[in-house]
Coordinates of C-alpha atoms in Angstrom, one line a residue:
X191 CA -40.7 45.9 -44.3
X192 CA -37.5 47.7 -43.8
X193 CA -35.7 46.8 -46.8
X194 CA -36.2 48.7 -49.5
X195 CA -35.4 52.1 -47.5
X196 CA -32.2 50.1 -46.1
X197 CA -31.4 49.4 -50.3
X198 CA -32.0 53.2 -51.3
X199 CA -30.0 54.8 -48.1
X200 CA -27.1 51.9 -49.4
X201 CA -27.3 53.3 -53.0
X202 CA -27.7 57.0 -52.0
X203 CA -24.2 56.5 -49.8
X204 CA -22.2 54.7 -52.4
X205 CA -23.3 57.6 -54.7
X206 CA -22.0 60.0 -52.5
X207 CA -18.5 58.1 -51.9
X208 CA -18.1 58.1 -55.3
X209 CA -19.2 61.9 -55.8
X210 CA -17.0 62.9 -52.6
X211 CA -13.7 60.6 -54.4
X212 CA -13.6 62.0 -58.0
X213 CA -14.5 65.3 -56.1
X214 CA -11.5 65.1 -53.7
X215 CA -9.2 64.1 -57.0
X216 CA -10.3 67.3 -58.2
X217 CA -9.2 69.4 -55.5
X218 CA -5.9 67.4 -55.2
X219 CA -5.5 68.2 -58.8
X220 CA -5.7 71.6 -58.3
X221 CA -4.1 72.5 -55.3
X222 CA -0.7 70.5 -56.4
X223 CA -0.2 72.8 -59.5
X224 CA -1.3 70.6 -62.1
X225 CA 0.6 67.8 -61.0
X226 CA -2.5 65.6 -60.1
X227 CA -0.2 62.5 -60.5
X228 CA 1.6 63.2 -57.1
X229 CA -1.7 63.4 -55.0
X230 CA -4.3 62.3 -56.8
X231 CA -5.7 58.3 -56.5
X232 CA -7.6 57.0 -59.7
X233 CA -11.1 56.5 -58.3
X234 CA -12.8 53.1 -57.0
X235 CA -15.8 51.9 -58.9
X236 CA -18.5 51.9 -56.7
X237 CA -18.9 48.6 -55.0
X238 CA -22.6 47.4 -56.6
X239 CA -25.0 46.6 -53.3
X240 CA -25.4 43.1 -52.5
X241 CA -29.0 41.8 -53.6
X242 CA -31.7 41.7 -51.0
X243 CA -32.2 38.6 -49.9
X244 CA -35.0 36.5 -51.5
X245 CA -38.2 37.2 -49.5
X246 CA -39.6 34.5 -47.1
X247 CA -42.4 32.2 -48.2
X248 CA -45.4 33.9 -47.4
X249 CA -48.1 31.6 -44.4
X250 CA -50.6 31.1 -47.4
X251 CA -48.1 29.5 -49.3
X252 CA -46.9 27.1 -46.7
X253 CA -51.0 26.3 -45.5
X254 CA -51.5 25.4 -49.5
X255 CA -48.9 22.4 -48.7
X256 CA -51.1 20.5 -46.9
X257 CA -53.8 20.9 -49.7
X258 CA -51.1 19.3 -52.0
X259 CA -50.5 16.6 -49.3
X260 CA -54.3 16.3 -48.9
X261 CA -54.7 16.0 -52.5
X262 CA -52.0 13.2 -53.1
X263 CA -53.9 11.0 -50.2
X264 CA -56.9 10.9 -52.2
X265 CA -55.2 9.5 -55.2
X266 CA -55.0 6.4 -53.3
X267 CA -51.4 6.1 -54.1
X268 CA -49.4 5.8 -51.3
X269 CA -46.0 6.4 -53.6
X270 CA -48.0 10.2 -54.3
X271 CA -48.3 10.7 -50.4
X272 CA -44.4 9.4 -50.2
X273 CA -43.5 11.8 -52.9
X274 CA -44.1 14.8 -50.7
X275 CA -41.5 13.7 -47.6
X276 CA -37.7 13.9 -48.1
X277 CA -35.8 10.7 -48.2
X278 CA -34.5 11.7 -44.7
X279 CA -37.9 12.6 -43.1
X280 CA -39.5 10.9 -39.6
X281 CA -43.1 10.4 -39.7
X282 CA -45.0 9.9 -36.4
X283 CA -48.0 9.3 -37.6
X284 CA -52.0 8.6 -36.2
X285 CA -53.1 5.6 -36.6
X286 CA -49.1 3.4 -35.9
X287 CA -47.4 3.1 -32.8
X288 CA -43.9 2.8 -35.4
X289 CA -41.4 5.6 -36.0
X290 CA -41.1 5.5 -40.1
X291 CA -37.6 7.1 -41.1
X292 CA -37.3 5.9 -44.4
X293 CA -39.1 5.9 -47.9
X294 CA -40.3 2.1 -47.4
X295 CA -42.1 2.8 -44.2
X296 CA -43.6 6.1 -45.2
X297 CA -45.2 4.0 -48.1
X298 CA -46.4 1.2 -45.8
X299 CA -47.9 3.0 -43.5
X300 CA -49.8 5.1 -46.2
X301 CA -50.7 2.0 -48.2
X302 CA -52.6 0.9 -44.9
X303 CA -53.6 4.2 -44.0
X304 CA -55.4 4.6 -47.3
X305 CA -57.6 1.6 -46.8
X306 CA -59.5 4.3 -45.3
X307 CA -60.1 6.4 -47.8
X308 CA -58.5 9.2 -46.0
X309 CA -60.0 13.1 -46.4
X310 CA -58.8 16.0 -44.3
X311 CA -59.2 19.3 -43.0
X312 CA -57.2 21.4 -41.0
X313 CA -59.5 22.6 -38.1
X314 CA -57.0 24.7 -36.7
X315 CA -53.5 25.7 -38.1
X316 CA -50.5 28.2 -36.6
X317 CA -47.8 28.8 -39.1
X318 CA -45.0 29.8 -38.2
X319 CA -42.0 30.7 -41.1
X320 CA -38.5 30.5 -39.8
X321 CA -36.7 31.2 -42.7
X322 CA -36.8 31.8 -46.6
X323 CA -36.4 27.6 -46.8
X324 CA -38.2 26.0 -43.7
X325 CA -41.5 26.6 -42.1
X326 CA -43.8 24.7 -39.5
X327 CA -47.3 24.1 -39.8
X328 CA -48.7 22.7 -36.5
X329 CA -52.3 22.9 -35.0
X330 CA -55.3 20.3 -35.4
X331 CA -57.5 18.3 -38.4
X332 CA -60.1 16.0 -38.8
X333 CA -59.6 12.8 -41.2
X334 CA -63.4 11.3 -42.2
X335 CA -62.8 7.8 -42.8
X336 CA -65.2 4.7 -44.2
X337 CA -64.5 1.8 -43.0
X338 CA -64.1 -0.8 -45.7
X339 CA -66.5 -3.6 -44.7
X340 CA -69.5 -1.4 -43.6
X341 CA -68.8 1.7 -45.5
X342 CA -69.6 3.4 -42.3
X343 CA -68.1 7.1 -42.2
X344 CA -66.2 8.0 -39.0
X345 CA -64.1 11.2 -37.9
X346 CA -60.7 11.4 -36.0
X347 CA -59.7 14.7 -34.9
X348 CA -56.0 14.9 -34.1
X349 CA -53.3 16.8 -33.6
X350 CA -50.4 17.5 -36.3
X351 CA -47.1 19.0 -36.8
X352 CA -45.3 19.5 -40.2
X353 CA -42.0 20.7 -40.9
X354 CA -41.2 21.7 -43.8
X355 CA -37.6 22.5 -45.8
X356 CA -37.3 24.0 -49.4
X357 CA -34.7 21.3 -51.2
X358 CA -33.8 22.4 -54.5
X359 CA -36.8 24.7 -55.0
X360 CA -39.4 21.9 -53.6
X361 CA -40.8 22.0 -50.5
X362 CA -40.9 18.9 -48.8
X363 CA -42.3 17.7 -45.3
X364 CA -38.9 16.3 -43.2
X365 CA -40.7 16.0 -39.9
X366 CA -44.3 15.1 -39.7
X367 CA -45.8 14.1 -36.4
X368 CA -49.8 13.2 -35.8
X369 CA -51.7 12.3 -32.7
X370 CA -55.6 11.5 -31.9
X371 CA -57.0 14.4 -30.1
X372 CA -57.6 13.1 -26.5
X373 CA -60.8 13.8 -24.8
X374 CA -61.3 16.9 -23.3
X375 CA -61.3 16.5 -19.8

């Protein structure tokens, strides 16, 4: 919001440095009788301003990563889902009492996961971008699941957190916890 006046003031005052430093060798030049060599310093280049920092991610862009995660668990492929965590990432997820911190586990629990022919929906979601590379995503969702003997559909509201880190240009999840809503009460 602030940084494009804060580039132009930085321009506007290296121009005038430089004006006031050829202006002052002038002077010197003058003054000293022609001899511009005794008091005169060759002027500095301007020092070019440093480029503004690349802008942070905007809170639609990091909502659209769950539609990406979304979309890779109906694929069905548990490697898809597995694809969207980084190799270090910790997954707490819904429906395991086990801690997966590796690629292997994310898979496993995904290939079991997806027996239920997962869909979800954020219900709720509070964004909140720390920096131009990392961004959480917490709030609530539903998953509708059919359950593969019956083919009865059920829903499971629960409550999620994502964490999320830009790794050479991708955005990946590194922390991803998800719990069943408990009753109001």
């Amino acid at each position: 919001m602030f940084r494009k006046p804060r580039i132009r003031t930085a321009l506007v005052t290296a121009g005038v440095l430089v004006t006031a430093a050829v202006g002052t060798a002038g002077v010197s030049a003058a003054t000293s009788g022609g001899d511009a060599k005794a008091y005169a310093q060759p002027a500095q280049p301007a020092q070019p301003a440093k480029p503004a920092k690349p802008a942070k991610p905007a809170k639609e862009e990091i909502a659209a990563l769950f539609d990406g995660w979304n979309e890779a668990l109906q694929t069905n492929d548990p490697e898809k889902v597995a694809a969207r965590y980084a190799e270090d990432a910790v997954l707490l997820p819904t429906a395991s009492p086990e801690i997966r911190t590796d690629r292997a586990g994310i898979v496993d629990y995904f290939e079991h996961f997806m027996k239920g022919k997962p869909t979800g929906e954020k219900v709720r979601s509070v964004i909140n971008v720390l920096d131009r590379n990392s961004a959480i995503d917490a709030g609530i969702y539903k998953f509708h699941l059919t359950d593969a003997k019956t083919g009865k559909c059920r829903t499971v509201e629960a409550r999620y957190t994502y964490e999320y880190e830009k790794r050479d240009g991708k955005w990946l999840i590194v922390n991803h916890h998800s719990s069943v809503l408990p009753p109001a009460s």
